[in-house]
Coordinates of N, CA and C in Angstrom, one line a residue:
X1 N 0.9 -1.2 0.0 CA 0.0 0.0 0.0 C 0.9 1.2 0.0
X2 N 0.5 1.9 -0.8 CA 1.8 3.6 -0.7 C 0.6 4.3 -0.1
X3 N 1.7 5.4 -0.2 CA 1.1 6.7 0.7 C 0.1 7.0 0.2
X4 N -0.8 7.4 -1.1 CA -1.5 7.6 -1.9 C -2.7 7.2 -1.4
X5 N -2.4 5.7 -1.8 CA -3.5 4.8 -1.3 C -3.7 4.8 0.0
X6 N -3.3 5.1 0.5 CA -3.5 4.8 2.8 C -3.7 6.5 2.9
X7 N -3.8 7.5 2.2 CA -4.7 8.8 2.6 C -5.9 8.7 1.9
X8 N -6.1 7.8 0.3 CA -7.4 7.9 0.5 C -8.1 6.6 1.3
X9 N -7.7 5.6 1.6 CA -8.1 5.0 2.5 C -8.6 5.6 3.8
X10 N -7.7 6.1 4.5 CA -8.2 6.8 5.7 C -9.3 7.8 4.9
X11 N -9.2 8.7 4.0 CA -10.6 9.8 3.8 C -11.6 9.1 3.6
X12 N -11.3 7.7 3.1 CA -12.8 7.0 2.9 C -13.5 6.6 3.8
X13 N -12.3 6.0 5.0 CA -12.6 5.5 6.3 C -13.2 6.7 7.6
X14 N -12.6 7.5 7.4 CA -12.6 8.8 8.8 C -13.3 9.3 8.4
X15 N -13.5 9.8 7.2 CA -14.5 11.0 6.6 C -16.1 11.0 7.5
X16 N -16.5 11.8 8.1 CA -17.6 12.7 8.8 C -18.9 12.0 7.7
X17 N -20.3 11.0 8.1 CA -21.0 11.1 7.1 C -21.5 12.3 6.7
X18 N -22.1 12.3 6.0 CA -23.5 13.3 5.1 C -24.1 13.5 6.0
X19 N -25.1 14.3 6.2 CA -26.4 14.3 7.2 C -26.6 15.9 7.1
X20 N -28.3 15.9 7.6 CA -28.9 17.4 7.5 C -28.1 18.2 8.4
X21 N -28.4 19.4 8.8 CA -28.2 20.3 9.6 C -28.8 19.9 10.8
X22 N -28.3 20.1 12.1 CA -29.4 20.0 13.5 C -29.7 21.3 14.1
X23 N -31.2 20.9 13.9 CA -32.1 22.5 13.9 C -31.9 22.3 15.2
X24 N -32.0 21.6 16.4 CA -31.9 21.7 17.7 C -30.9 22.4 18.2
X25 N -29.9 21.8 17.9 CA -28.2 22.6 18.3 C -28.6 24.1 17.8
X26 N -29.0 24.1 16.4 CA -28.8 25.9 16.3 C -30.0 26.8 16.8
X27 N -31.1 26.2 17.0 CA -31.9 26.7 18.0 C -31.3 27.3 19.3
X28 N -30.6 25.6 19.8 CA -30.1 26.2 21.4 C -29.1 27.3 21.3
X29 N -28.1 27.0 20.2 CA -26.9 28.2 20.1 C -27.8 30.1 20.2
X30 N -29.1 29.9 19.2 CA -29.4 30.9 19.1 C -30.1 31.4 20.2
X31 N -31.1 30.0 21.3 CA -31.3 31.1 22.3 C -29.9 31.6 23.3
X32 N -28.9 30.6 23.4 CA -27.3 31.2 24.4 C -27.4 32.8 23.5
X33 N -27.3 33.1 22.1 CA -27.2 34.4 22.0 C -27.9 35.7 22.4
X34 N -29.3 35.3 22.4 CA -30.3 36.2 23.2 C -30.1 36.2 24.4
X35 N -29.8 35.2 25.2 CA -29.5 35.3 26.7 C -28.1 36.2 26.7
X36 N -27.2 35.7 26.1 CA -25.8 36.8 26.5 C -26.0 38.2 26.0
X37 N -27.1 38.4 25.2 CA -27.5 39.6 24.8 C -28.0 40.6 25.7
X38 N -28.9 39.9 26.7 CA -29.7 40.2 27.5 C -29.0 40.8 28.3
X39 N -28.2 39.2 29.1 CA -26.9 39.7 30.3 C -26.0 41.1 29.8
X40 N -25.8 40.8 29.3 CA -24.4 42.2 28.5 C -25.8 43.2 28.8
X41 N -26.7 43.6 28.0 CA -28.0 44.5 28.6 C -27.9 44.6 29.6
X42 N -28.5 44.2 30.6 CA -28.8 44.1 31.9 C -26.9 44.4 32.7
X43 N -26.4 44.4 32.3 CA -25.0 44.8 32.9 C -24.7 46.0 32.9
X44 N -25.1 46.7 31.3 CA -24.5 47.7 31.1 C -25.4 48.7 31.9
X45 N -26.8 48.4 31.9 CA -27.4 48.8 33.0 C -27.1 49.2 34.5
X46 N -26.4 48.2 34.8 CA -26.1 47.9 36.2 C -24.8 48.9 36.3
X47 N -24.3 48.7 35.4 CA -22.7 49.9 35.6 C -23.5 51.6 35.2
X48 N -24.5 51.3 34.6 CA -24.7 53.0 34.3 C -25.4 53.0 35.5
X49 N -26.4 52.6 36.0 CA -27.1 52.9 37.1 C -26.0 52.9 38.0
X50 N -25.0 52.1 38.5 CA -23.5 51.9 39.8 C -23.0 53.5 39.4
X51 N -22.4 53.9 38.3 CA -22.2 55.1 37.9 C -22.6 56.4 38.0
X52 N -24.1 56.0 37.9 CA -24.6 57.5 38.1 C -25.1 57.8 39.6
X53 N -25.2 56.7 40.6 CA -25.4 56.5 42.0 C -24.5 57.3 42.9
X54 N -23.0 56.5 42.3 CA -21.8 57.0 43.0 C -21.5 58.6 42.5
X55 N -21.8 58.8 41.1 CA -22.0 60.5 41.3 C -22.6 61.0 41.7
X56 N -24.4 60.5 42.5 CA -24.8 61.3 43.1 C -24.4 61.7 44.5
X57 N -23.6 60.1 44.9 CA -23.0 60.3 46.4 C -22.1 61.2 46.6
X58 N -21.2 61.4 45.3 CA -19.7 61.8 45.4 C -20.6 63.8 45.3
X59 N -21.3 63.7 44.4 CA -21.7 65.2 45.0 C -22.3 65.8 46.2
X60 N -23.0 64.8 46.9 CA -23.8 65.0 47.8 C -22.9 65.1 48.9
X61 N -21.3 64.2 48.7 CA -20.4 64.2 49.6 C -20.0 66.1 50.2
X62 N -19.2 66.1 48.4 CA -19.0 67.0 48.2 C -19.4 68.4 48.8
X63 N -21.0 68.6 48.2 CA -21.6 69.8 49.1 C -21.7 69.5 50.4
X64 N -21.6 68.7 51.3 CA -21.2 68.3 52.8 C -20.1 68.8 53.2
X65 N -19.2 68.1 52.2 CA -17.9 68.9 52.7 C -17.7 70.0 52.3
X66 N -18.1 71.0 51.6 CA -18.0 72.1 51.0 C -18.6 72.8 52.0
X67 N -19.8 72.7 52.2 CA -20.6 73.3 53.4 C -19.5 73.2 55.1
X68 N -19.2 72.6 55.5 CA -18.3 72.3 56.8 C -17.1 73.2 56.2
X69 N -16.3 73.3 55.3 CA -15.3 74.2 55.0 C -15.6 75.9 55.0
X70 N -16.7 76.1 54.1 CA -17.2 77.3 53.6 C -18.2 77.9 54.1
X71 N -18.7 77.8 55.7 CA -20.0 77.5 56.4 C -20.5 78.9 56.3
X72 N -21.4 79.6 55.6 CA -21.5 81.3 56.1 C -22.0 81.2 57.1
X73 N -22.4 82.6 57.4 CA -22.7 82.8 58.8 C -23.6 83.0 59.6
X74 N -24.8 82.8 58.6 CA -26.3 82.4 58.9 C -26.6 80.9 59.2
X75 N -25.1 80.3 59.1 CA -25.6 78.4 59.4 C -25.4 78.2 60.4
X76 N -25.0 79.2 61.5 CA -24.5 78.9 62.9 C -25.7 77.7 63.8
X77 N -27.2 78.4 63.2 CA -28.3 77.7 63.9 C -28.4 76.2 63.5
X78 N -29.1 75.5 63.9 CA -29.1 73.7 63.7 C -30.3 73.5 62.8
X79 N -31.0 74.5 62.8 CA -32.3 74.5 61.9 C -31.6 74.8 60.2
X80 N -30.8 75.8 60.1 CA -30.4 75.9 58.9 C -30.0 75.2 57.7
X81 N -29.3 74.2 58.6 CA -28.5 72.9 57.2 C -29.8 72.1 57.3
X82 N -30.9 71.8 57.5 CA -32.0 70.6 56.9 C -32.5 71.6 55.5
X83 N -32.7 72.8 55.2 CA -32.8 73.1 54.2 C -31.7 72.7 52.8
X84 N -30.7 72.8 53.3 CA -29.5 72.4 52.7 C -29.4 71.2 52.2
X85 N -29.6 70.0 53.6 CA -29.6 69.1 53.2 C -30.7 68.3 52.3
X86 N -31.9 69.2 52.3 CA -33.3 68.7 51.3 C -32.7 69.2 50.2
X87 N -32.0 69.9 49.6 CA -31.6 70.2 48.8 C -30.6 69.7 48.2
X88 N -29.8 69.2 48.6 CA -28.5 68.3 48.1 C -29.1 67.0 48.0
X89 N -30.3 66.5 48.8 CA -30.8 64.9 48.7 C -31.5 65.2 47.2
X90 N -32.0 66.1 46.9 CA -32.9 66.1 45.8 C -32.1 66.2 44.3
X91 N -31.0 67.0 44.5 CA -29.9 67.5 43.3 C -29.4 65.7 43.4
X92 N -29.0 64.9 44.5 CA -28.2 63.6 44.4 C -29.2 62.4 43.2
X93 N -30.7 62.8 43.8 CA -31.8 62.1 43.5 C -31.9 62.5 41.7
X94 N -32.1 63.7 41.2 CA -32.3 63.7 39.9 C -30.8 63.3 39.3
X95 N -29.7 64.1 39.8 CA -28.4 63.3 38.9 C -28.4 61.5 38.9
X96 N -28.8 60.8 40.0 CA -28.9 59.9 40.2 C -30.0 58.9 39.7
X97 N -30.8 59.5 39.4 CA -32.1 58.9 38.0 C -31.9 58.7 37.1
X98 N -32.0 57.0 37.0 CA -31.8 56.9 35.4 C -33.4 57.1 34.8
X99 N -33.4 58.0 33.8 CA -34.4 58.9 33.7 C -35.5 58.1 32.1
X100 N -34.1 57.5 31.7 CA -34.5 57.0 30.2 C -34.3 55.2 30.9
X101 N -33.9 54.8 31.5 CA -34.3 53.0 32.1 C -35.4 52.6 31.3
X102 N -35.4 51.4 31.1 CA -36.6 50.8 30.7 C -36.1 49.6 31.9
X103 N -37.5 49.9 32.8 CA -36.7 48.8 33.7 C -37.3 47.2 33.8
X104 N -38.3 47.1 32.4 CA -39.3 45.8 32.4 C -38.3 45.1 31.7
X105 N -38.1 43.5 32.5 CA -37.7 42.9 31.9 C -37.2 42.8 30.0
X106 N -36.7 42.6 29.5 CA -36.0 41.9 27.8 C -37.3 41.1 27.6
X107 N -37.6 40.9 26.4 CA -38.6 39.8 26.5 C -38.0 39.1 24.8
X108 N -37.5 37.9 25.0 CA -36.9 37.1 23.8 C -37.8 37.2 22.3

């Protein structure tokens, strides 16, 4: 037997039959893609909402500490900073809104 003969031997032997396509396999393949679609969605979600959160905190910090450094001289009273502070909770609350969310589940 030469080499000729024992490669097409083996291609006639090893060779993969014929056969259809399997609609099940690419079914499943295609729902994994809508699910990793969804996840990746729902993530990017989760970092813009983590993002815009920690900005509202990081300003709300901010005018806290801004206020304690820069205090005028009408804040001396204890009644004065709750106006302040309704006011910084509300500025943290709309920066902190995700305003355009669609928050109802993906639907496949």
């Amino acid at each position: 037997m030469t080499d000729d003969e024992f490669e097409e031997f083996l291609a006639d032997n090893l060779a993969p039959a014929e056969r259809p396509p399997d609609l099940a396999f690419v079914a499943m393949n295609e729902r994994l893609l809508a699910l990793d679609r969804a996840v990746a969605q729902r993530r990017r979600t989760a970092w813009r909402r983590g993002l815009s959160d920690g900005l509202a905190a990081a300003s709300l910090s901010a005018g806290l500490g801004l206020w304690t450094l820069w205090r005028p001289d009408w804040a001396h009273s204890a009644g004065a900073i709750l106006p302040l502070l309704a006011g910084l909770m509300v500025v943290a609350w709309l920066v902190g809104h995700d305003w355009g969310a669609d928050t109802a589940a993906p639907r496949p």
